[in-house]
Coordinates of C-alpha atoms and ligand atoms in Angstrom, one line a residue:
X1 CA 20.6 -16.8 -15.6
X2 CA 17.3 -15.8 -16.0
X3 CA 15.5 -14.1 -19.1
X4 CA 13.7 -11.2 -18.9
X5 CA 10.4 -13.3 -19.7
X6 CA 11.2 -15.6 -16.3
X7 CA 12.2 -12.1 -14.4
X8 CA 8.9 -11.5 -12.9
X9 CA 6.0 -14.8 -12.5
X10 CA 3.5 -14.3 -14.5
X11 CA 0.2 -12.8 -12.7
X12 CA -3.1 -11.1 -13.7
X13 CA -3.0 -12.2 -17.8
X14 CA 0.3 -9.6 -18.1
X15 CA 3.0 -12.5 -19.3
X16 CA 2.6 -10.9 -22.6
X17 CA 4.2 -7.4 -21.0
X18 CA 6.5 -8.5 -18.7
X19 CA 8.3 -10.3 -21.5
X20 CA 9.7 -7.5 -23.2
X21 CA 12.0 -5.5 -20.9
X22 CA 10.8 -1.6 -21.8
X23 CA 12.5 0.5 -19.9
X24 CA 13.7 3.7 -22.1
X25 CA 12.1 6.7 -21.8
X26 CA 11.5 9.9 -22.3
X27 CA 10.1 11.7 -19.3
X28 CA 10.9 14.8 -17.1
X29 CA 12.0 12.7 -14.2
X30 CA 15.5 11.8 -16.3
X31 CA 18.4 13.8 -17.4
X32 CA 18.7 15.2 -21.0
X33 CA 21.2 13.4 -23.5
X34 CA 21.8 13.1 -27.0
X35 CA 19.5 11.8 -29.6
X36 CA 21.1 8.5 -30.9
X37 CA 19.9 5.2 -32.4
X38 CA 16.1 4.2 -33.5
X39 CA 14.0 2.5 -31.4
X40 CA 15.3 -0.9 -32.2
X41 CA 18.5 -0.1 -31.0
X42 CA 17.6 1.8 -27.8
X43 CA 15.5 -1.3 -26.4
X44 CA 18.6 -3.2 -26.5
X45 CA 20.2 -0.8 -24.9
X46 CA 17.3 -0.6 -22.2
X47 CA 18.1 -4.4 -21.5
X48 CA 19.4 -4.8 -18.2
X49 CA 23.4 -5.8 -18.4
X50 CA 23.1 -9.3 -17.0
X51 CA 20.6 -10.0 -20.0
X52 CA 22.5 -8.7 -23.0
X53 CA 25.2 -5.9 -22.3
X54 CA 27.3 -7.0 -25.6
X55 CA 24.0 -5.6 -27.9
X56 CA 24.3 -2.6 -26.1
X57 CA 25.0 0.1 -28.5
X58 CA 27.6 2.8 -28.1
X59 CA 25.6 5.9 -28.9
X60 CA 23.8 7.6 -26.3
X61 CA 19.9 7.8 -26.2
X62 CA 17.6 10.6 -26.5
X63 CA 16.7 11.1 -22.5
X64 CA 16.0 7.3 -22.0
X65 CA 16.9 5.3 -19.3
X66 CA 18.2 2.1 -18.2
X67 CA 17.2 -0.2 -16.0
X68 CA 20.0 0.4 -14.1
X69 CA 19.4 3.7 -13.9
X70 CA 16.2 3.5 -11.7
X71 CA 17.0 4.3 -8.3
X72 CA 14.6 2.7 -5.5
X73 CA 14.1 3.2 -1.9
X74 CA 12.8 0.8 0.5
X75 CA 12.1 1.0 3.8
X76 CA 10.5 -0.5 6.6
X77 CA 12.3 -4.4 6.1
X78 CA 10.6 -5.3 2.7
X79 CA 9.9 -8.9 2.1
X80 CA 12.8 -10.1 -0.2
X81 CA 10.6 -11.5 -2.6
X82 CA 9.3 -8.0 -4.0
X83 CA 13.6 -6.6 -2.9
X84 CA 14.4 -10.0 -5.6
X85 CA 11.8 -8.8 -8.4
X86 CA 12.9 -5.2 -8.7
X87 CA 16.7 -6.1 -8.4
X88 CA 16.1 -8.6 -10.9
X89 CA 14.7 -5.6 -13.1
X90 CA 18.1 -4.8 -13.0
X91 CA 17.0 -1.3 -10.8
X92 CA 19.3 0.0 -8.1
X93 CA 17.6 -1.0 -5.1
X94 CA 18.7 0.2 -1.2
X95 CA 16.6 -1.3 1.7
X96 CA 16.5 -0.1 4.9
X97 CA 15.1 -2.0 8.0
X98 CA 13.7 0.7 9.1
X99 CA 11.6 4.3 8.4
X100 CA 13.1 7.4 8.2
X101 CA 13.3 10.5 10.6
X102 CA 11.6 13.2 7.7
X103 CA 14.8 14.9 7.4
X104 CA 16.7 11.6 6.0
X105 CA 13.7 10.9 4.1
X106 CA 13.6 14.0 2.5
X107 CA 17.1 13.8 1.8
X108 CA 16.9 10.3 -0.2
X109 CA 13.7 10.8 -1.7
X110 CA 14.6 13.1 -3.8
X111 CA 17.1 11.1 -5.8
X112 CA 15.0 7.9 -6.5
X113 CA 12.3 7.5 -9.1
X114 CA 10.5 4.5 -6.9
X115 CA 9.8 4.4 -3.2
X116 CA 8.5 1.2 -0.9
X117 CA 7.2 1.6 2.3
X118 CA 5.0 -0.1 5.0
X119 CA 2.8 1.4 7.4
X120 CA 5.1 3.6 9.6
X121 CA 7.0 6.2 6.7
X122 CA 4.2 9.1 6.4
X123 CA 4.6 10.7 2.8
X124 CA 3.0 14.0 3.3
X125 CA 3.1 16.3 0.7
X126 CA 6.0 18.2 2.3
X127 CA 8.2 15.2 1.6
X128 CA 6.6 14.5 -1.7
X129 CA 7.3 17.9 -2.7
X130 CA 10.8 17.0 -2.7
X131 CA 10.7 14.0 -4.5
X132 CA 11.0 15.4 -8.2
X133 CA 11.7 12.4 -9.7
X134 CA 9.5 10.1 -8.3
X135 CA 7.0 8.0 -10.4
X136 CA 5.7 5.7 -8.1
X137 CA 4.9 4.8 -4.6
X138 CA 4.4 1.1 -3.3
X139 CA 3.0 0.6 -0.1
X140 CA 3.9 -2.8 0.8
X141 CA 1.0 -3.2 3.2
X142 CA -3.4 -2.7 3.1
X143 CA -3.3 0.6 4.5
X144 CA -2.7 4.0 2.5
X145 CA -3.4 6.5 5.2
X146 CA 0.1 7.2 5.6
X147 CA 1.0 8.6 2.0
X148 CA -1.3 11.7 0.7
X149 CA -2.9 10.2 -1.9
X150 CA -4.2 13.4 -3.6
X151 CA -1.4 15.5 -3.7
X152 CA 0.6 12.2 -5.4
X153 CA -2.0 12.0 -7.8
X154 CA -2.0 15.5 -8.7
X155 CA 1.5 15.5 -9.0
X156 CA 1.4 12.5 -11.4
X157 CA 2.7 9.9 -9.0
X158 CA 1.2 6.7 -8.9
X159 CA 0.3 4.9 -5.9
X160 CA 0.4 1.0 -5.3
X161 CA -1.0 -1.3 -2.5
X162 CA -1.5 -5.0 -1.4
X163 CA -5.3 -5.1 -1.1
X164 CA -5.6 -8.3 1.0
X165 CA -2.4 -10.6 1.4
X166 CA -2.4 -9.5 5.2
X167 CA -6.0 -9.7 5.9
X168 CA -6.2 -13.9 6.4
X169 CA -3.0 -13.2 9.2
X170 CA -5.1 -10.3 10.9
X171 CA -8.0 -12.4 11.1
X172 CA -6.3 -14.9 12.6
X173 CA -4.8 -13.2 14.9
X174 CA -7.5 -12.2 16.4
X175 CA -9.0 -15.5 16.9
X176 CA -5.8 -15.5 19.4
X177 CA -6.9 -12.7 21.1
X178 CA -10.0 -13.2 21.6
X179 CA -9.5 -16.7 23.3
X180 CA -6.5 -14.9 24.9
X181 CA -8.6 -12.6 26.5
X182 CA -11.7 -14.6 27.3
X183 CA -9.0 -17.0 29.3
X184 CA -7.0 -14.1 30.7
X185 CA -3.6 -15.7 29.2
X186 CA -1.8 -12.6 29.3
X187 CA -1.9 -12.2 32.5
X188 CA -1.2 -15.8 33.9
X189 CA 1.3 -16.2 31.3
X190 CA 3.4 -13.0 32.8
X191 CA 2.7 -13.7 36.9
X192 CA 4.1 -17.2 36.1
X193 CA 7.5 -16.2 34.4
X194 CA 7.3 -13.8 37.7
X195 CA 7.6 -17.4 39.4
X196 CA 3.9 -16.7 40.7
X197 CA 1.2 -19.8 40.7
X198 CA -2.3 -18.2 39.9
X199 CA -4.9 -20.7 39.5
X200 CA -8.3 -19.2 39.3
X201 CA -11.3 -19.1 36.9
X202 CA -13.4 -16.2 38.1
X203 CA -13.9 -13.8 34.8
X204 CA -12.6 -16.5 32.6
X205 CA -14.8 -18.0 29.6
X206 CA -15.3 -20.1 26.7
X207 CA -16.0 -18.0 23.6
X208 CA -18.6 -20.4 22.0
X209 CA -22.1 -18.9 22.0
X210 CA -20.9 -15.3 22.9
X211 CA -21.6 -12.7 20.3
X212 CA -18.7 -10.8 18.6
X213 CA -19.2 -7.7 17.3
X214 CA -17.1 -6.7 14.2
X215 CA -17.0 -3.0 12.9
X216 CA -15.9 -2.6 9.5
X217 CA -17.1 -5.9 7.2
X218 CA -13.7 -5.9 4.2
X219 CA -11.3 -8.3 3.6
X220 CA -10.0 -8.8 7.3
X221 CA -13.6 -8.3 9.0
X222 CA -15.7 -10.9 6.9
X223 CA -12.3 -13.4 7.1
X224 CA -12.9 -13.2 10.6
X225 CA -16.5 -13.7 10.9
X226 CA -16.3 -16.9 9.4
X227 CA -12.9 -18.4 11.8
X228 CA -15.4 -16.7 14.8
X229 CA -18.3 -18.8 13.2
X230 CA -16.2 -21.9 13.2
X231 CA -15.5 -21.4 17.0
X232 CA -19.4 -20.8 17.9
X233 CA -19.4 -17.6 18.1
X234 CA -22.4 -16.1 17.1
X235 CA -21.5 -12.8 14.8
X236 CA -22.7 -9.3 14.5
X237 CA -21.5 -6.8 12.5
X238 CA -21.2 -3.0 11.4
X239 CA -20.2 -1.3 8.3
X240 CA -21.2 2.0 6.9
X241 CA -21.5 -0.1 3.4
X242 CA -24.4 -2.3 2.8
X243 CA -23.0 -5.8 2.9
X244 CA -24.1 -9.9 2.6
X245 CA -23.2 -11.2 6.1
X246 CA -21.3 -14.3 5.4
X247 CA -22.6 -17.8 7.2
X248 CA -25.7 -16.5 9.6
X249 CA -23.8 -13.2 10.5
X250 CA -26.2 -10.6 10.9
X251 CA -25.7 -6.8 9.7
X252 CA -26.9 -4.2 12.8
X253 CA -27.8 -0.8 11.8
X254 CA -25.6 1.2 13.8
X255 CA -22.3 1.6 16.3
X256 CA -24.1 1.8 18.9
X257 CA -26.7 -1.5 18.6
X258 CA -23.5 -3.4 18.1
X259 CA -22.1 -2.2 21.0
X260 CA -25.2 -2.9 23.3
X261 CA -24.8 -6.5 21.9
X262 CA -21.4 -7.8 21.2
X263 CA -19.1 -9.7 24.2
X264 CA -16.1 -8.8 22.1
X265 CA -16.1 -5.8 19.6
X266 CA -13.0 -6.0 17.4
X267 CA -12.0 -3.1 14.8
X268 CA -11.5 -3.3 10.9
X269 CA -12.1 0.1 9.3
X270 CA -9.5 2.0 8.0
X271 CA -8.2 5.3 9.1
X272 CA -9.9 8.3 7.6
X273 CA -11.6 11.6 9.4
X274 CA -14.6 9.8 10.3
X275 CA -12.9 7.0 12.0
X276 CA -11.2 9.3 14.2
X277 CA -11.6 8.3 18.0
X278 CA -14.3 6.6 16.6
X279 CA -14.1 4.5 20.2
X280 CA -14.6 7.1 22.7
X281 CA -16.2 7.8 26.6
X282 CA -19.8 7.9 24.9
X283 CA -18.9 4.0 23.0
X284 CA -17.7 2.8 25.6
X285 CA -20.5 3.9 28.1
X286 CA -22.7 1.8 25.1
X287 CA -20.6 -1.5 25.7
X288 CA -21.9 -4.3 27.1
X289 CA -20.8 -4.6 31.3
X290 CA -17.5 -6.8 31.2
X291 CA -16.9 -6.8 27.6
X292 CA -13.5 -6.6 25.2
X293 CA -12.2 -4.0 23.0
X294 CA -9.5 -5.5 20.1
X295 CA -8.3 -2.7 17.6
X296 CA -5.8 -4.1 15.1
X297 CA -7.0 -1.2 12.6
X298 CA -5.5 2.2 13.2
X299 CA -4.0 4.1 16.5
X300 CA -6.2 7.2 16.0
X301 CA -9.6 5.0 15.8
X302 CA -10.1 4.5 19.7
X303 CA -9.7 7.2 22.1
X304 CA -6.8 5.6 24.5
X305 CA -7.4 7.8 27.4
X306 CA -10.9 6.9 27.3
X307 CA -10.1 2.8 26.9
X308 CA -7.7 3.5 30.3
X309 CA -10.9 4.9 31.9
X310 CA -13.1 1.9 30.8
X311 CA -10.7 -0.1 31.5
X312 CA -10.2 0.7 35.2
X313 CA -13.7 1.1 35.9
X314 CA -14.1 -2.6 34.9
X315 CA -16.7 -1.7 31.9
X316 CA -14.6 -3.7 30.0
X317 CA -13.2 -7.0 30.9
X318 CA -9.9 -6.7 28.7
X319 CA -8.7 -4.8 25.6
X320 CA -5.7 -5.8 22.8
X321 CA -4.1 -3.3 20.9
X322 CA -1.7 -3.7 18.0
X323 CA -1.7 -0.3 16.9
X324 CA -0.9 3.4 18.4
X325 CA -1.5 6.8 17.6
X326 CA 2.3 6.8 17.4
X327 CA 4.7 4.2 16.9
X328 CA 8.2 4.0 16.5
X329 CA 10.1 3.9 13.5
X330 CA 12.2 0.5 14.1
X331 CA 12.7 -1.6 16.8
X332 CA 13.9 -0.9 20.3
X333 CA 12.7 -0.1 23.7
X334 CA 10.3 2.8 22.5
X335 CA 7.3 2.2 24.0
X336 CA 7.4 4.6 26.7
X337 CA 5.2 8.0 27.6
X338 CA 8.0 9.6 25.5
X339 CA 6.0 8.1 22.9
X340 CA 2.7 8.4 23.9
X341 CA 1.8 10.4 27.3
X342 CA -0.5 7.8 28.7
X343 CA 1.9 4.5 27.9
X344 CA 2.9 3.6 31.4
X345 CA -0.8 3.7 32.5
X346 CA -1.7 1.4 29.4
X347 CA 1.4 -1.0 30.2
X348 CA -0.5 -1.2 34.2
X349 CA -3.6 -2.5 33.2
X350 CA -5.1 -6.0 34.0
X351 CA -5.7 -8.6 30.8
X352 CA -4.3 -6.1 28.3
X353 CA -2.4 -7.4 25.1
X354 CA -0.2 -5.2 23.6
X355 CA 1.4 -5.7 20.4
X356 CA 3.6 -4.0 18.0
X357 CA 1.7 -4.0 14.9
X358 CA 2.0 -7.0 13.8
X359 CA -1.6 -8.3 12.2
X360 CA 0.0 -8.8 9.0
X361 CA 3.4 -9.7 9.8
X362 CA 3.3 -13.5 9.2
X363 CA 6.0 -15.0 6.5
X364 CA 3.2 -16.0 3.9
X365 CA 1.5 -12.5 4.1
X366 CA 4.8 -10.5 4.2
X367 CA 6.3 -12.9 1.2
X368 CA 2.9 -12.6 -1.1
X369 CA 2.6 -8.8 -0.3
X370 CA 6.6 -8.4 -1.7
X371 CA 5.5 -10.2 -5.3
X372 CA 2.5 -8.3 -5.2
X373 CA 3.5 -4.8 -4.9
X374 CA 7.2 -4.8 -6.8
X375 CA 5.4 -6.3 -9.7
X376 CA 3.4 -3.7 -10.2
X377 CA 5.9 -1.2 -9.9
X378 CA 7.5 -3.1 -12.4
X379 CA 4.5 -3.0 -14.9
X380 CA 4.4 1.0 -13.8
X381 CA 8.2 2.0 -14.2
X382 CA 8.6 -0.6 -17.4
X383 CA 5.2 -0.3 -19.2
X384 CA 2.8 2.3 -17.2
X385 CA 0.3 0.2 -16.4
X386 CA -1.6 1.5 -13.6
X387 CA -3.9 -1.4 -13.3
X388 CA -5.0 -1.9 -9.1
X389 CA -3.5 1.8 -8.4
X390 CA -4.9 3.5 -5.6
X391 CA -5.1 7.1 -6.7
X392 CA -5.0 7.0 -10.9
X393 CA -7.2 5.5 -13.3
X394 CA -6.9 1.8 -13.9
X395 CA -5.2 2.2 -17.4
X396 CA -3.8 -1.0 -19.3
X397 CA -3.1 -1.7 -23.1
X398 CA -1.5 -5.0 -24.5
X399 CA 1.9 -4.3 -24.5
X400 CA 4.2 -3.5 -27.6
X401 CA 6.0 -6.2 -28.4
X402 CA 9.6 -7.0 -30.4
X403 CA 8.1 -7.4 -33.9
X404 CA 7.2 -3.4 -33.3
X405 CA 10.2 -1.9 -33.2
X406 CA 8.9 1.6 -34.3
X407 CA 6.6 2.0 -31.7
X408 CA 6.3 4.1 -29.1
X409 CA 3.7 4.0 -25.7
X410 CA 3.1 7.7 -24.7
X411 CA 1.7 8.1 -21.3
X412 CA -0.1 11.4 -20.6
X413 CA -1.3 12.6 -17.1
X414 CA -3.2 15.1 -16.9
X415 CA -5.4 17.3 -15.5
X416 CA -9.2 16.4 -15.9
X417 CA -10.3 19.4 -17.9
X418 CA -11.8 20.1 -21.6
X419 CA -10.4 19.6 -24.7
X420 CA -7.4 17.6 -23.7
X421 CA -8.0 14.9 -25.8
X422 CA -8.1 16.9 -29.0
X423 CA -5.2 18.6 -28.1
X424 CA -3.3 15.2 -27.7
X425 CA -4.3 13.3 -30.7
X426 CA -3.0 16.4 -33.0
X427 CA 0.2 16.0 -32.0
X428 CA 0.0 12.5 -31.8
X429 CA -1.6 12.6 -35.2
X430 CA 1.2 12.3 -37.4
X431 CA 1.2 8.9 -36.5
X432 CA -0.9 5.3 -36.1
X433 CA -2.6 5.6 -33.1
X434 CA -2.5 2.3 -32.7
X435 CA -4.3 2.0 -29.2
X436 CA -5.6 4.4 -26.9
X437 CA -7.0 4.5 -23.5
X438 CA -7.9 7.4 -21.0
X439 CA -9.7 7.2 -17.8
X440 CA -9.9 9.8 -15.1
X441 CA -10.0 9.8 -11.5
X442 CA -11.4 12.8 -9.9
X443 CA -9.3 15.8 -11.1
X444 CA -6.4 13.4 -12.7
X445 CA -6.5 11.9 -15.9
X446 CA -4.2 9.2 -17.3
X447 CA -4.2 8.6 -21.4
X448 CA -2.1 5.7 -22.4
X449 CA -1.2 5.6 -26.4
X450 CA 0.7 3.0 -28.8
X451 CA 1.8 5.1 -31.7
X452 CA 3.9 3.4 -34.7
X453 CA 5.9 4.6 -37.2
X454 CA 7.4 6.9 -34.9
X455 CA 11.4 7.9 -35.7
X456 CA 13.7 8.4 -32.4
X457 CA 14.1 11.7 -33.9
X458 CA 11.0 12.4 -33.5
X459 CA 10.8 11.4 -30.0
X460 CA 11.9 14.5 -28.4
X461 CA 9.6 16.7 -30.4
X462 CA 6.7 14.6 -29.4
X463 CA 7.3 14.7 -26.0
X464 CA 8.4 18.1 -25.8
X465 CA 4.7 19.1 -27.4
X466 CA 2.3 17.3 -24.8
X467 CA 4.9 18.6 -22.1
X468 CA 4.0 22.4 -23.6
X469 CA 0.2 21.7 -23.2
X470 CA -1.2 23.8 -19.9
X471 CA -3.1 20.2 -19.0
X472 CA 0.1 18.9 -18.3
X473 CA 1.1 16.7 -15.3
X474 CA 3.5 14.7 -16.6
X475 CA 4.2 13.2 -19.3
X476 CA 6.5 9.8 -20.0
X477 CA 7.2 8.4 -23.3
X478 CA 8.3 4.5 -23.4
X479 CA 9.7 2.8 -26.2
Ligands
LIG501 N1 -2.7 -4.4 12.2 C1 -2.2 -4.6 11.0 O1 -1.1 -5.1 10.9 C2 -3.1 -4.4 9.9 C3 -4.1 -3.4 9.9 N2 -4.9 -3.1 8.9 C4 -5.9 -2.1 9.0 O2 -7.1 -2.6 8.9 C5 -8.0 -1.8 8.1 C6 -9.0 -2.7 7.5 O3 -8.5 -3.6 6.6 P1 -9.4 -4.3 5.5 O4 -10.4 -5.1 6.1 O5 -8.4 -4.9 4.5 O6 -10.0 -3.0 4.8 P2 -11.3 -3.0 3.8 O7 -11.2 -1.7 3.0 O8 -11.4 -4.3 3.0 O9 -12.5 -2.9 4.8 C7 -12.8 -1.8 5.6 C8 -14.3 -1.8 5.8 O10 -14.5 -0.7 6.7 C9 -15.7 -0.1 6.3 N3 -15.8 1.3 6.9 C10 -15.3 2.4 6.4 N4 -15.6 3.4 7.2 C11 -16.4 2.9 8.2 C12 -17.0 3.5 9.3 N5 -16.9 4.8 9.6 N6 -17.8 2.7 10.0 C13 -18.0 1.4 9.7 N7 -17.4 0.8 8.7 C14 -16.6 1.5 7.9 C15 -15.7 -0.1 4.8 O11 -17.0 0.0 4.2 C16 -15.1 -1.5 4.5 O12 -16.1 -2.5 4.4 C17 -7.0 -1.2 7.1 O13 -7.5 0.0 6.6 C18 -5.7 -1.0 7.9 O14 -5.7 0.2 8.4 C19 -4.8 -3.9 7.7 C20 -3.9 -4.9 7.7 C21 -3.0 -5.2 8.7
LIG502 O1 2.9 -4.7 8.1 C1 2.9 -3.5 8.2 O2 3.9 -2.8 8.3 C2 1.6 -2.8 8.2 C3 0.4 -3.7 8.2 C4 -0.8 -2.8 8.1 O3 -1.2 -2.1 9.0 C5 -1.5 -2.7 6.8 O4 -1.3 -3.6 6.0 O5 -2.3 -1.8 6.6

């Protein structure tokens, strides 16, 4: 059986906070009920059952909750590791295979305080404006394109990511591709399980000494420059950031001289309004005769129609895709024109590799990504660290520990305005302010307080106070 302390491994210098199982609180997302014990008591109660249900007192708590009672949703086939970690926590965790139609999702959102998704569930505000007692987001992937980030933040819902557990299984994929392409695989591969002998090496090449061209130099694009380096490929690249090529890759100085130079141009740049059909008719008129398109970024970066048309007219040589401007939300037969018009005309082209999105789906990416993400909603749900959040403030503080049984970590969001601060530490003032720390984000700020001496009685007053203040997104009080 293990202890809280062995519940979660320790990562990122937190073994002190993930020790101490807090988990009552005193927030708007949870029900009203009767003020009982002090502090002491109530973090026993806040232990999950399999760790100590005989110390669980009898008398109900002032609004906290239990473990138990945080309800999460996953969707999308979450690794188990991060499924073990949070079921560990002792939450209530469903996990669905799949995404959700926005009707269902609406529907289940609004009951759950925490939410797990990949790539496919889009949480636009219209769901999110459902979810009243949501807290937190985790999207088990890189990408955060699919959640709206701002209205999250500005309704005081904390968002999580995996920056780069995916980005080594990208990269190597498309090493595969790019030989796969140069050698025209796809093709012979399919004509032979047709039963049809093809042996021909017009249009095929070696890749060593051709240039590849890599747009958008993060964590999968520079990953890749140097497996392409290893292979002899000479590299190019461009990225709207000012960046140290790694080995002897060169940085060009726009789209389009990478284009006039790269043999293979493969996409790493992540989907916002400028991205948009960011590979058009006018990019691909700048390609290099005979060249390859991969995108394993987003569907809505390259024009489709416009790759068909290339494609066709024999501008390029070959293409691989492993993402569409719309996918499906499980798996199935679904990749039809009822998906996307053009589909049937994409399936007919020559040395085309299509493949359902899986860059990152390798076990060691999809296993590190679970651990990564579910422990910090862990730290977030248990302790409010926000630390690596992708629309708050990065807001951590040492956590409280058993010898302070009297203490009490407010959290504060709010919005980013005047005066807030004073207002705060008055009510707070009654107290030791033991630590403090605020940061803000754009219109969002996020104060984080450790306050002792602080009777359970008490708790309700205090929280009902900063809840009264017009700065107010939300407010939680752990203890
Ligand atoms: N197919 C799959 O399974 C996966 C897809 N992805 C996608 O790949 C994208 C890139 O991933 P990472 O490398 O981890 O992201 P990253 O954030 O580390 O790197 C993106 C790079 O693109 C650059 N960039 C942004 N706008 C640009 C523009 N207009 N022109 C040129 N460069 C621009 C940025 O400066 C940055 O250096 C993600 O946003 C995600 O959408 C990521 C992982 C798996
Ligand atoms: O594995 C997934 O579902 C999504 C991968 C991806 O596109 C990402 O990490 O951004």
């Amino acid at each position: 059986m293990p202890t809280p302390a062995q519940a979660i491994p320790e990562r990122n210098g937190h073994a002190d906070t993930l020790s101490r199982t807090v988990s009552n609180s005193f927030s708007n997302s949870f029900g009203t009920q009767e003020l009982g014990s002090s502090p002491q008591a109530s973090f026993h109660s806040s232990i999950p059952s399999s760790y100590g249900a005989h110390q669980r007192p009898s008398t109900k708590q002032l609004k906290p909750f239990h473990t138990e009672d945080i309800k999460v949703l996953l969707l999308e086939n979450v690794n188990k590791t991060g499924q073990d970690i949070l079921r560990k926590q002792g939450y209530q965790v469903e996990a669905l295979k799949s995404s959700l139609p926005e009707d269902q999702l609406i529907e289940k959102i609004r009951d759950v305080q925490v939410i797990g998704i990949r790539s496919k569930t889009q949480l636009t505000a219209n769901v999110l404006k459902h979810a009243k007692n949501l807290i937190v987001i985790g999207c088990f992937c890189i990408g955060t394109n699919q959640v709206d980030l701002k209205y999250a933040a500005e309704t005081g819902i904390c968002v999580f990511n995996s920056p780069f557990s995916n980005s080594r299984s990208v990269a190597e994929l498309m090493i595969g591709e790019i030989i796969a392409l140069a050698r025209q695989f796809g093709d012979r591969n399919n004509e032979l399980h047709k039963g049809i002998w093809n042996k021909v090496s017009a249009g095929c090449w070696e890749v060593r000494g051709k240039t590849l061209g890599i747009v958008g130099y993060g964590h999968v694009g520079s990953q890749l420059s140097v497996l392409a380096e290893a292979m002899g490929m000479k590299v190019i690249y461009y990225d709207v950031t000012n960046l140290m090529g790694l080995g002897t890759s060169n940085q060009v100085h726009s789209l389009e001289e990478l284009l006039q130079h790269a043999d293979f141009v493969t996409l790493h740049v992540p989907e916002i309004p400028e991205t948009m059909n960011m590979m058009s008719t006018q990019q691909f008129e700048q390609m290099k005769q005979g060249s390859y398109l991969i995108n394993a970024s987003r569907g809505s970066v390259v024009d489709i129609p416009a790759l068909i048309s290339a494609s066709q007219s024999g501008k390029l040589a070959g293409a691989a895709l492993d993402v569409y401007p719309n996918e499906p939300g499980g798996n199935g037969e679904h990749f039809t024109n009822d998906l996307n018009t053009w589909t049937e005309d994409l399936r007919n082209l020559k040395n085309i590799i299509l493949t359902p999105h899986i860059g990152g789906s390798t076990e060691e990416a999809q296993s590190a990504i679970g651990v990564e993400v579910a422990e910090s909603l862990v730290k977030y749900v248990n302790f409010g660290i926000t630390s690596a959040a992708v629309n708050m403030p990065e807001v951590s503080l040492r956590s409280l520990t058993m010898e302070e049984p009297n203490h009490v970590r407010v959290i504060y969001i709010h919005h980013n305005v005047p005066g807030v601060l004073r207002r705060v530490n008055e009510i707070l003032g009654d107290h030791n302010v033991d630590k403090q720390m605020t940061d803000s984000r754009g219109d969002v700020a996020y104060l984080m307080a450790d306050i002792s001496n602080v009777n359970t009685s008490e708790i309700k007053d205090l929280y009902q106070s900063l809840e009264d203040l017009g700065s107010r997104i939300r407010t939680r009080v752990l203890y």
